Amino acid sequence: MKRQLRAASPALVISLIALFVALGGTAYASGLISGSQIKNHSIPARKLTRPAIKSLHGQRGPIGPRGLKGDTGPKGDTGPQGPGAISFLKAGVPADSAVHVITTIDGIDVEYFCGSGGVEVTLAATSGGDMVSESGDRASDGSLQAIQSSHPTVSESGTQTADLDVIAWAGSVGTISRFDLGGYDSGTACNVWGLITPGSS
């Protein structure tokens, strides 16, 4: 007589599934590695968590001394401040046909003249017998020419305009300065202006 197998009950099926899952989980858990099994310096930083990476950083050290750019020696002392430029503007000066001294720079008088015949700007040696050496440009009524000479005075005059743009020095002093001078004659009065950049001794 044949025995008939009975179908497993749902409770038996569920308990068997639970048993297999439990045994599989234990097997999976037994596949994990412990910290003692990890070789030193074998895990890259990208595999670590942010807190783990942060815990590896120490405190920031003090800032080191600043290096010198392109120089191996100590930095020298700062030099003295050079003289500043002098600017002037004399507007509406009368045509009195007199020579007026604006200022004196290193043995050179800066002068202007305004008369009925026009306007003139001049550099003159302060000491008698001294010479003014200059190099640059001069212009009279719009006609420009180069100048390089040595005389007791150097000047430029025009019936309407006069310009003198030179570097110059008095022979006894030898300090080179820059002079950019201009003048305009309106017929009844003159305007005279300039920028003087004294040299350093």
Short mmCIF file of C-alpha atoms in Angstrom, two decimals:
data_model
loop_
_atom_site.label_atom_id
_atom_site.label_comp_id
_atom_site.label_asym_id
_atom_site.label_seq_id
_atom_site.Cartn_x
_atom_site.Cartn_y
_atom_site.Cartn_z
CA MET A 1 0.00 0.00 0.00
CA LYS A 2 1.42 3.31 -1.11
CA ARG A 3 1.74 6.13 1.39
CA GLN A 4 0.60 9.45 0.14
CA LEU A 5 2.76 12.47 0.94
CA ARG A 6 0.88 15.27 2.42
CA ALA A 7 1.50 18.83 1.29
CA ALA A 8 3.43 20.90 3.73
CA SER A 9 1.37 23.31 5.74
CA PRO A 10 1.85 27.04 5.25
CA ALA A 11 3.22 27.31 8.79
CA LEU A 12 5.94 24.78 7.97
CA VAL A 13 6.90 26.61 4.78
CA ILE A 14 7.21 29.93 6.60
CA SER A 15 9.29 28.42 9.41
CA LEU A 16 11.63 26.78 6.90
CA ILE A 17 12.13 30.08 5.06
CA ALA A 18 12.85 31.78 8.37
CA LEU A 19 15.40 29.11 9.21
CA PHE A 20 17.23 29.51 5.87
CA VAL A 21 17.29 33.29 6.18
CA ALA A 22 18.66 33.03 9.69
CA LEU A 23 21.38 30.61 8.65
CA GLY A 24 22.24 32.74 5.58
CA GLY A 25 22.47 35.92 7.67
CA THR A 26 24.88 34.25 10.05
CA ALA A 27 26.96 33.09 7.14
CA TYR A 28 26.94 36.60 5.67
CA ALA A 29 27.86 38.12 9.03
CA SER A 30 30.70 35.70 9.43
CA GLY A 31 32.12 37.06 6.09
CA LEU A 32 32.89 40.53 7.61
CA ILE A 33 36.49 41.43 8.48
CA SER A 34 37.68 42.86 11.75
CA GLY A 35 40.09 45.80 12.23
CA SER A 36 42.90 43.40 13.21
CA GLN A 37 42.65 41.77 9.79
CA ILE A 38 43.27 45.07 7.88
CA LYS A 39 46.85 45.67 6.78
CA ASN A 40 48.34 49.01 7.82
CA HIS A 41 48.16 51.75 5.10
CA SER A 42 46.05 49.51 2.82
CA ILE A 43 42.76 51.49 2.77
CA PRO A 44 42.63 54.61 0.51
CA ALA A 45 41.27 57.86 1.95
CA ARG A 46 38.28 57.84 -0.40
CA LYS A 47 37.02 54.67 1.32
CA LEU A 48 36.96 56.33 4.76
CA THR A 49 34.09 58.31 6.23
CA ARG A 50 34.40 62.09 6.70
CA PRO A 51 34.65 61.83 10.51
CA ALA A 52 37.40 59.22 10.13
CA ILE A 53 39.38 61.51 7.78
CA LYS A 54 38.86 64.52 10.06
CA SER A 55 40.16 62.57 13.07
CA LEU A 56 43.44 61.95 11.20
CA HIS A 57 44.26 65.67 10.89
CA GLY A 58 46.39 67.31 13.57
CA GLN A 59 46.47 70.98 14.56
CA ARG A 60 47.82 73.54 12.06
CA GLY A 61 51.40 74.57 12.74
CA PRO A 62 52.69 78.17 12.96
CA ILE A 63 53.25 80.18 9.75
CA GLY A 64 56.88 80.20 8.63
CA PRO A 65 58.91 83.32 7.78
CA ARG A 66 58.20 85.02 4.44
CA GLY A 67 60.84 84.43 1.76
CA LEU A 68 62.49 87.15 -0.33
CA LYS A 69 61.54 87.18 -4.01
CA GLY A 70 64.60 86.70 -6.18
CA ASP A 71 66.98 87.92 -3.50
CA THR A 72 69.08 86.00 -1.04
CA GLY A 73 70.40 88.97 0.96
CA PRO A 74 68.65 91.16 3.54
CA LYS A 75 66.41 94.01 2.38
CA GLY A 76 68.08 97.43 2.37
CA ASP A 77 66.87 100.56 4.12
CA THR A 78 64.17 102.67 2.47
CA GLY A 79 65.59 105.77 0.81
CA PRO A 80 64.44 109.31 1.59
CA GLN A 81 61.33 110.71 -0.08
CA GLY A 82 62.21 112.57 -3.28
CA PRO A 83 61.13 116.17 -3.87
CA GLY A 84 57.64 116.68 -5.21
CA ALA A 85 56.70 118.40 -8.45
CA ILE A 86 55.83 122.10 -8.44
CA SER A 87 53.00 123.36 -10.61
CA PHE A 88 51.96 126.95 -11.17
CA LEU A 89 49.44 128.97 -13.17
CA LYS A 90 49.50 132.74 -13.41
CA ALA A 91 46.41 133.90 -15.29
CA GLY A 92 45.75 137.42 -16.56
CA VAL A 93 49.19 138.84 -15.67
CA PRO A 94 49.55 142.39 -16.99
CA ALA A 95 51.74 143.24 -19.99
CA ASP A 96 54.15 145.31 -17.88
CA SER A 97 57.33 144.46 -19.88
CA ALA A 98 59.08 143.36 -16.67
CA VAL A 99 60.93 140.10 -15.90
CA HIS A 100 59.28 138.20 -13.05
CA VAL A 101 60.95 135.32 -11.14
CA ILE A 102 58.47 132.53 -10.35
CA THR A 103 60.79 130.27 -8.34
CA THR A 104 64.42 129.14 -8.00
CA ILE A 105 65.38 125.46 -8.34
CA ASP A 106 68.98 124.23 -7.80
CA GLY A 107 70.72 127.35 -9.12
CA ILE A 108 68.16 128.10 -11.89
CA ASP A 109 65.65 131.00 -11.83
CA VAL A 110 62.34 130.28 -13.58
CA GLU A 111 61.16 133.57 -15.12
CA TYR A 112 58.48 135.00 -17.39
CA PHE A 113 58.02 138.22 -19.35
CA CYS A 114 54.77 139.68 -20.68
CA GLY A 115 55.01 142.75 -22.87
CA SER A 116 53.27 144.46 -25.75
CA GLY A 117 55.23 142.29 -28.20
CA GLY A 118 54.39 138.88 -26.74
CA VAL A 119 55.23 136.42 -23.98
CA GLU A 120 58.51 134.76 -22.95
CA VAL A 121 59.49 131.95 -20.55
CA THR A 122 63.10 131.72 -19.37
CA LEU A 123 65.53 129.62 -17.34
CA ALA A 124 68.41 131.75 -16.04
CA ALA A 125 71.47 130.86 -13.98
CA THR A 126 71.11 132.32 -10.48
CA SER A 127 74.86 132.88 -10.02
CA GLY A 128 76.63 135.30 -12.34
CA GLY A 129 79.00 133.54 -14.71
CA ASP A 130 77.22 130.19 -14.29
CA MET A 131 75.75 128.30 -17.25
CA VAL A 132 72.42 126.56 -17.75
CA SER A 133 72.65 123.37 -19.81
CA GLU A 134 69.42 122.04 -21.29
CA SER A 135 68.05 119.43 -23.68
CA GLY A 136 64.52 119.12 -25.00
CA ASP A 137 62.02 121.05 -27.14
CA ARG A 138 60.99 124.65 -27.61
CA ALA A 139 58.07 126.13 -29.55
CA SER A 140 57.23 129.66 -30.63
CA ASP A 141 53.73 130.34 -31.99
CA GLY A 142 53.34 126.63 -32.82
CA SER A 143 56.73 126.16 -34.53
CA LEU A 144 58.53 123.31 -32.71
CA GLN A 145 62.28 122.68 -32.67
CA ALA A 146 64.73 120.60 -30.65
CA ILE A 147 67.16 122.38 -28.37
CA GLN A 148 70.44 121.34 -26.77
CA SER A 149 72.73 124.12 -25.58
CA SER A 150 74.56 125.70 -22.68
CA HIS A 151 74.14 129.46 -21.98
CA PRO A 152 73.63 131.76 -18.99
CA THR A 153 69.93 131.85 -19.98
CA VAL A 154 67.66 129.75 -22.17
CA SER A 155 64.33 131.21 -23.20
CA GLU A 156 61.51 130.96 -25.70
CA SER A 157 59.28 133.83 -26.77
CA GLY A 158 56.37 134.27 -29.15
CA THR A 159 53.89 136.91 -30.15
CA GLN A 160 51.07 134.61 -29.01
CA THR A 161 52.50 131.40 -27.50
CA ALA A 162 55.80 130.19 -26.08
CA ASP A 163 56.68 126.73 -24.77
CA LEU A 164 59.90 125.39 -23.22
CA ASP A 165 60.00 121.68 -22.31
CA VAL A 166 63.52 120.66 -21.25
CA ILE A 167 65.64 118.93 -18.70
CA ALA A 168 68.21 121.41 -17.41
CA TRP A 169 70.87 121.96 -14.77
CA ALA A 170 73.07 124.77 -13.52
CA GLY A 171 76.76 124.00 -14.06
CA SER A 172 77.77 124.87 -10.50
CA VAL A 173 75.05 122.67 -8.96
CA GLY A 174 74.72 119.79 -11.41
CA THR A 175 71.27 118.61 -10.26
CA ILE A 176 69.10 117.77 -13.28
CA SER A 177 65.46 118.91 -13.12
CA ARG A 178 62.59 118.87 -15.59
CA PHE A 179 60.91 122.11 -16.71
CA ASP A 180 57.65 122.19 -18.73
CA LEU A 181 56.79 125.86 -19.18
CA GLY A 182 54.18 127.60 -21.32
CA GLY A 183 52.85 131.08 -21.98
CA TYR A 184 50.03 132.74 -23.95
CA ASP A 185 49.62 136.43 -24.88
CA SER A 186 46.02 137.51 -25.46
CA GLY A 187 47.09 141.01 -26.57
CA THR A 188 46.20 142.73 -23.31
CA ALA A 189 47.44 140.20 -20.70
CA CYS A 190 49.28 136.88 -20.46
CA ASN A 191 48.74 133.47 -18.97
CA VAL A 192 51.86 131.64 -17.79
CA TRP A 193 51.92 128.05 -16.49
CA GLY A 194 54.29 125.20 -15.83
CA LEU A 195 55.24 121.98 -14.11
CA ILE A 196 58.68 121.70 -12.54
CA THR A 197 60.03 118.37 -11.34
CA PRO A 198 63.12 118.97 -9.20
CA GLY A 199 65.86 116.34 -9.35
CA SER A 200 67.29 114.66 -6.29
CA SER A 201 70.73 115.87 -5.20
#
